[in-house]
Coordinates of C-alpha atoms in Angstrom, one line a residue:
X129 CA 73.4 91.1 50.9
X130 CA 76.6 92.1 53.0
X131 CA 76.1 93.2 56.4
X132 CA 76.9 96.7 57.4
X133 CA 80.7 96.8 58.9
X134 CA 80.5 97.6 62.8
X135 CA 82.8 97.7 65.3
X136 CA 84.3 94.6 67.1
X137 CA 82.1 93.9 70.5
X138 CA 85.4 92.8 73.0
X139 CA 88.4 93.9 73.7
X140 CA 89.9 90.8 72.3
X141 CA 87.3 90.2 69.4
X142 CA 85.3 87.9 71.1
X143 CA 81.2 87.6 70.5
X144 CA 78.7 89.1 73.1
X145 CA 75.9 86.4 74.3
X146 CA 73.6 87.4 71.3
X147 CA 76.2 87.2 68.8
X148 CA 77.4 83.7 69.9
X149 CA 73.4 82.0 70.0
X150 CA 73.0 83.2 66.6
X151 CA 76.2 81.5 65.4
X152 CA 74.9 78.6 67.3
X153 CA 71.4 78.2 65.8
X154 CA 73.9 78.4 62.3
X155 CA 75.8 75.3 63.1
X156 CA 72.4 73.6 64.2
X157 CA 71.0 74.3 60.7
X158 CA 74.3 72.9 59.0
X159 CA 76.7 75.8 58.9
X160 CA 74.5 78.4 56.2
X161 CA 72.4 81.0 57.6
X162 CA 70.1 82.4 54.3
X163 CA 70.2 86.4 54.1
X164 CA 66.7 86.5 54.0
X165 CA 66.0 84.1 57.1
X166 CA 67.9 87.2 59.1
X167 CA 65.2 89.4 61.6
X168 CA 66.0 92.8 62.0
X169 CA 66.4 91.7 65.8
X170 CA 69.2 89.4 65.0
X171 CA 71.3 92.0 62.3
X172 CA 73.5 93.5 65.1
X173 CA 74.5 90.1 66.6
X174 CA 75.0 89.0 62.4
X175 CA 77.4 92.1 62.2
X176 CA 79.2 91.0 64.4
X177 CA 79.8 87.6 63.4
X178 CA 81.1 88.7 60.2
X179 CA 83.0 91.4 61.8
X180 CA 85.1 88.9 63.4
X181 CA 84.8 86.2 60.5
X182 CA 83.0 83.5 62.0
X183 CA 80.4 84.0 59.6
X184 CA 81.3 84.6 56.0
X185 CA 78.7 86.1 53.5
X186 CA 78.3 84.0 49.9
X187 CA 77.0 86.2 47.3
X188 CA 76.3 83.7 44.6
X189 CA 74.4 81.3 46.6
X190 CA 72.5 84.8 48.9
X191 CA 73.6 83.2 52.6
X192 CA 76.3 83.1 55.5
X193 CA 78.7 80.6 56.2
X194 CA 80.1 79.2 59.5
X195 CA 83.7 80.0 59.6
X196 CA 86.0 77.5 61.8
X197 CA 86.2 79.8 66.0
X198 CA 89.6 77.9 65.5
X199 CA 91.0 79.8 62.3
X200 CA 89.2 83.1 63.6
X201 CA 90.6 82.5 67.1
X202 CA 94.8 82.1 65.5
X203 CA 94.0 85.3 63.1
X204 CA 92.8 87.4 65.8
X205 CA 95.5 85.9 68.1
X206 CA 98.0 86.6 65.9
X207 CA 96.7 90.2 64.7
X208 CA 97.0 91.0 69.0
X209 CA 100.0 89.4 69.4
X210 CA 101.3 92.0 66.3
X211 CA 99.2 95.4 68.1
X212 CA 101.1 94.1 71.6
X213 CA 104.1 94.6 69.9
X214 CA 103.9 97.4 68.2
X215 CA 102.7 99.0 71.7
X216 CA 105.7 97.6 73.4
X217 CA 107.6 98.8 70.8
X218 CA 106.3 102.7 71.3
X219 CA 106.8 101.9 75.0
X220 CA 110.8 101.5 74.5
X221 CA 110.8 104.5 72.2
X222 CA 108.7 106.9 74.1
X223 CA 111.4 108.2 76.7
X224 CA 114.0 108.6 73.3
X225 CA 111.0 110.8 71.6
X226 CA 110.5 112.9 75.2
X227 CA 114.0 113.0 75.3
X228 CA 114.5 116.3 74.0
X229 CA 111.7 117.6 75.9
X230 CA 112.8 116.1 79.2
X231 CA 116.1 117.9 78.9
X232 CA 114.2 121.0 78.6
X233 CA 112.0 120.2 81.5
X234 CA 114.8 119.7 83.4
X235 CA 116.7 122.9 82.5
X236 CA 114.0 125.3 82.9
X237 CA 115.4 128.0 85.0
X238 CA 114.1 128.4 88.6
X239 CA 111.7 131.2 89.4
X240 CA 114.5 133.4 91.5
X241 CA 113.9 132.8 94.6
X242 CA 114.1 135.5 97.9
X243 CA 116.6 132.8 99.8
X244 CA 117.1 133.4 103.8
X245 CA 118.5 130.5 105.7
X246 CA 118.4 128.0 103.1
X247 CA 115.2 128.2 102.3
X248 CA 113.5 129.4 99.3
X249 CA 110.3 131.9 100.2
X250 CA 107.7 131.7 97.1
X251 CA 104.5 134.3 97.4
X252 CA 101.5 133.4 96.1
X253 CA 99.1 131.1 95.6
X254 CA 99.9 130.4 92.1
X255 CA 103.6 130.0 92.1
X256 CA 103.2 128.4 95.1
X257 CA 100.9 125.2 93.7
X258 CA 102.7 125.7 90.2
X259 CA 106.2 124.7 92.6
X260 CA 104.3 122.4 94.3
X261 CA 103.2 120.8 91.0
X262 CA 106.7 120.1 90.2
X263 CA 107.7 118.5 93.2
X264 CA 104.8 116.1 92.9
X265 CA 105.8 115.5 89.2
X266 CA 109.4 114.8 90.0
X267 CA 108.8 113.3 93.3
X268 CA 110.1 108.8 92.9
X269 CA 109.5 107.3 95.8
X270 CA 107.3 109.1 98.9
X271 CA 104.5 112.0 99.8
X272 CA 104.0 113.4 103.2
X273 CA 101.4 116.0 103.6
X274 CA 99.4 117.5 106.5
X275 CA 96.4 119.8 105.3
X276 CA 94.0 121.1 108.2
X277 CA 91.3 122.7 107.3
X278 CA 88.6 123.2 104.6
X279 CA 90.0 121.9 101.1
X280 CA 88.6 123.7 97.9
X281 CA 86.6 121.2 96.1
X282 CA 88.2 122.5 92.8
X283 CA 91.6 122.2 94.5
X284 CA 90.4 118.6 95.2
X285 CA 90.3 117.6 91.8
X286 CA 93.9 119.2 90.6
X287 CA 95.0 117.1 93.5
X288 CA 93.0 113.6 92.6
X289 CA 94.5 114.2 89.4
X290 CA 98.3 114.8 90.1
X291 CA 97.9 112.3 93.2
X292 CA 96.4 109.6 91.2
X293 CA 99.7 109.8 88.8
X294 CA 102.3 110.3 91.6
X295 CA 100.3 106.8 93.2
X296 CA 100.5 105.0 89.8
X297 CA 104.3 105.6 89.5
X298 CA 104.6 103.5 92.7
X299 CA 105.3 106.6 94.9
X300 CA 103.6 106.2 98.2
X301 CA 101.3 108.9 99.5
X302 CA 100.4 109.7 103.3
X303 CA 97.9 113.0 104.4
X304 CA 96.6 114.0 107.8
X305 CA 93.3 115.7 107.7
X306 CA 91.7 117.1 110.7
X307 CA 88.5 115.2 111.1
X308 CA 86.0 118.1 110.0
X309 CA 87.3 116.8 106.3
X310 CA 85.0 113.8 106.9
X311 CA 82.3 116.0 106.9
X312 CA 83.3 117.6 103.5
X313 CA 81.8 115.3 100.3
X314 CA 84.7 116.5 98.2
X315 CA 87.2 116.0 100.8
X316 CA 85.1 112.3 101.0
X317 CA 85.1 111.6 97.4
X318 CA 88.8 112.5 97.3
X319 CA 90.2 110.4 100.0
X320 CA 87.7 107.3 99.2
X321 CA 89.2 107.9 95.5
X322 CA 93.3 108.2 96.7
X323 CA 92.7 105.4 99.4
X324 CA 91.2 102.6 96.7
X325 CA 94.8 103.7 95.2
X326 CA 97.1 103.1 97.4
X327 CA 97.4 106.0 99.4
X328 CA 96.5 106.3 103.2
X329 CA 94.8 109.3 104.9
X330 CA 94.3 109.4 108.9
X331 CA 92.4 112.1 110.8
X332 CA 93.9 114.0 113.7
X333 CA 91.8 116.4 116.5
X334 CA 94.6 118.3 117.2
X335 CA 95.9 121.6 115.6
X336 CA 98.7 121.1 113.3
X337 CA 100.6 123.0 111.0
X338 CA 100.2 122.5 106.8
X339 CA 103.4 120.6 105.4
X340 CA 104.3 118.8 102.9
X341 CA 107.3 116.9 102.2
X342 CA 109.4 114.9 99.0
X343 CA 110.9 112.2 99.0
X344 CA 112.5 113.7 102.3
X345 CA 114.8 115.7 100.5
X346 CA 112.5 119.0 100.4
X347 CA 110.0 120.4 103.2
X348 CA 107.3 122.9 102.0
X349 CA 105.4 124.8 104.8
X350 CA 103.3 127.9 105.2
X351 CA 105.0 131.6 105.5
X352 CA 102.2 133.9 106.2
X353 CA 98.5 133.5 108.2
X354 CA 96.5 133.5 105.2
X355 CA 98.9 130.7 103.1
X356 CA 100.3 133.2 100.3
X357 CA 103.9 132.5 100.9
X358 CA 105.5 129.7 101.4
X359 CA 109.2 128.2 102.4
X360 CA 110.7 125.2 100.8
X361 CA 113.5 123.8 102.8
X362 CA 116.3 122.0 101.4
X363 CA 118.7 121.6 104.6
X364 CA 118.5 118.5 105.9
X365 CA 118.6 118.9 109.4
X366 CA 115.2 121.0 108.6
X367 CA 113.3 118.1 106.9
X368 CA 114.3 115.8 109.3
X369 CA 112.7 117.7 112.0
X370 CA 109.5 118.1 109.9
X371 CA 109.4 114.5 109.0
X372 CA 109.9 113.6 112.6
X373 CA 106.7 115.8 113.6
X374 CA 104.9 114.3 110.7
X375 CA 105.8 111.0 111.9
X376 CA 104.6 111.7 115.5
X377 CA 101.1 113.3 114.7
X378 CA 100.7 110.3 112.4
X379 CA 101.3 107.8 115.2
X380 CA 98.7 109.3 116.9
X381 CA 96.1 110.1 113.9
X382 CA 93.2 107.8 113.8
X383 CA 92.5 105.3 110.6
X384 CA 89.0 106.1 108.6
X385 CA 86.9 104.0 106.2
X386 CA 86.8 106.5 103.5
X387 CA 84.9 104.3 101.7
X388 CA 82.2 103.8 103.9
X389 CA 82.3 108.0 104.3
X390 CA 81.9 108.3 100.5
X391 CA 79.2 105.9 100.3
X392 CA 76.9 106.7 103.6
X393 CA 78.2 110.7 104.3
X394 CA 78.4 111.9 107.8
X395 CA 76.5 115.3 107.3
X396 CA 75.9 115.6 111.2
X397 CA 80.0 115.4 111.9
X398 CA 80.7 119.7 111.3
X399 CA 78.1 120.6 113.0
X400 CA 78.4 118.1 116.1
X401 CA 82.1 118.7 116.2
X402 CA 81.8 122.6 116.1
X403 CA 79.1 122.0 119.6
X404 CA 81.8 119.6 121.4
X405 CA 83.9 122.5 121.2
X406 CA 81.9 125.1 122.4
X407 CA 80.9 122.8 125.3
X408 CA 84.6 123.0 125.9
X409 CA 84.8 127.2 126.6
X410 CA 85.8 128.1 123.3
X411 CA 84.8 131.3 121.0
X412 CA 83.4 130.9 117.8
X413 CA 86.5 132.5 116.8
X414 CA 89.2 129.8 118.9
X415 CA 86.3 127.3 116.8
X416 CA 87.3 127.9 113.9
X417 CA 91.1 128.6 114.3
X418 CA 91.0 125.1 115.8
X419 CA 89.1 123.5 113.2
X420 CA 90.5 125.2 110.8
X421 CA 87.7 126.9 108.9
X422 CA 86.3 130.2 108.3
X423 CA 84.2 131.8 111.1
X424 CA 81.5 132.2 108.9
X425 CA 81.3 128.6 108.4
X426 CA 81.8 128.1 111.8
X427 CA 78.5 130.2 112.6
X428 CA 76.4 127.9 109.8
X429 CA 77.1 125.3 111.9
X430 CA 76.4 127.3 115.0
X431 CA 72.8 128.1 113.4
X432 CA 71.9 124.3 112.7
X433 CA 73.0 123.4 116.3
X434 CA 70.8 126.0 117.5
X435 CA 67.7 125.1 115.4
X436 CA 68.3 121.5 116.8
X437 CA 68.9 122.3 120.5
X438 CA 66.2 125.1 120.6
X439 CA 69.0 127.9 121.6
X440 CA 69.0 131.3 121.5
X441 CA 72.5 132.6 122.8
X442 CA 75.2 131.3 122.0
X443 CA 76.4 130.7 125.7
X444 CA 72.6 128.6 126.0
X445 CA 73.9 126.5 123.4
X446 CA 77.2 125.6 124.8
X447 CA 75.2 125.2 127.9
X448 CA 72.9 122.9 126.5
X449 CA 75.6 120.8 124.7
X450 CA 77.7 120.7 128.4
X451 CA 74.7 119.1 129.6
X452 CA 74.3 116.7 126.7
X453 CA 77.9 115.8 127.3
X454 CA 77.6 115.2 130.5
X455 CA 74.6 113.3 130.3
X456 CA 76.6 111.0 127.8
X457 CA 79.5 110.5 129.9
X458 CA 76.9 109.0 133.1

């Protein structure tokens, strides 16, 4: 006659809706529910009920009895009041148990460095974001990055992931993005994501250089065209200067609704940014060296502007979109 065990519906024990009009319709009938009045519709909200022992099953007489919400209520009370503690508990003894560990972290030898100047030169990619990782992991208080250009969408996640911990430690978190990144549905998901957080991303149309700083006590910034070595500067002279220039092309970034990007895309931004430029003199290369992506996505763009202008040369298009400019502008 026992129901089957199942697992506890809330996070604190309590009845879903089903659970609680069955345990009503009990009381109504005087407090005994007969096993064999049960439906098969009502055996998961019955399972539940004696899950959390507000029904009880009696054997001899083949029927459930009402148990007191008020003596279920101080058991289950108490039994969360006991697993709260016994958390806390682990809480004050996790950093003695990562103790040992921590002292290991912390005297890992450095990678040897090629030092020139005070700074420390690191080549390539992986050593570069595996140092990077470690700042971000010791960094206690603040973030500053600038990152123009196209943004891997697998890079995207390592970074929502480690950015998402730095923001939950209470370390603040501020990136520049050119605006082509609104454009970019990973870039989108990944700011909308950071933003909800706490952290605060603005857009700049200028061309600026990638940086990133810690807690103003170490500068990171490229050392070769292509991004496969990289300085990190110590002096502090250096990273004030950096900070400074991050601090100016943030005054003059512009705020975004990432949210709003997430949610409703801007599809037509690359493409329409790419044509302003080109209305402007530029090359396809000067594009994409302003922009900050790679001429061949600079030429997709190029192709959809020309299938919606009706162009055939490049110089008709940037033509045509002059025009449309100035046509805006009167």
């Amino acid at each position: 006659m026992t129901a089957e065990p199942t697992a506890a519906p809330g996070p604190g024990g309590e009845p879903d809706e089903a659970a609680r009009q069955l345990y009503l319709a009990v009381l109504a009938d005087g407090g005994r529910l007969p096993a064999a009045d049960v439906p098969e519709s009502e055996q998961d909200a019955l399972r539940q009920l004696v899950d959390l022992g507000l029904l009880m099953p009696n054997p001899i007489d083949a029927c459930y009895v009402a148990v007191s919400p008020r003596s279920v209520s101080d058991r289950l009370g108490a039994e969360l009041r006991s697993e709260a503690t016994r958390l806390l508990v682990r809480a004050e003894n996790l950093p003695g148990a990562l103790d040992g560990l921590t002292r290991a972290y912390d005297a890992m030898p450095p990678r040897p460095p090629e030092r020139s100047g005070g700074a420390v030169y690191i080549e390539g990619h992986v050593h570069i974001r595996h140092r990077i990782s470690q700042l971000v992991s010791d960094c206690r208080t603040e973030v500053l990055t600038a990152q123009p250009g196209h943004r891997p969408p697998d890079a995207l996640k390592i970074a929502l992931l480690q950015d998402v911990q730095l923001l939950q430690r209470g370390c603040s978190l501020r990136t520049i993005y050119q605006p082509i990144a609104v454009s970019e549905p990973a870039a989108r998901a990944y700011a909308a994501e950071v933003t909800r957080r706490g952290s605060a991303i603005r857009t700049l149309d200028e061309p600026f250089q990638r940086l990133f700083v810690f807690d103003r006590s170490v500068a990171v910034i490229s050392a070769a065209q292509d991004h496969s070595a990289a300085a990190f500067l110590s002096d502090p002279s250096a990273v004030a200067f950096l900070v400074n220039a991050f601090e100016r092309d943030w005054a003059r970034a512009e705020s975004t609704d990432w949210a709003a990007a997430h949610a409703h895309g801007t599809s037509r931004d690359g493409p329409d940014r790419v044509g302003r430029l080109l209305a402007r003199g530029l090359t396809q290369r000067a594009v994409a060296t302003r922009l900050g992506l790679s001429e061949r996505t600079v030429a997709a763009h190029i192709s959809r502007l020309r299938d919606r202008h009706g162009a055939q040369t490049l110089f008709q298009l940037g033509w045509l979109m002059r025009g449309e400019q100035d046509g805006d502008a009167g």
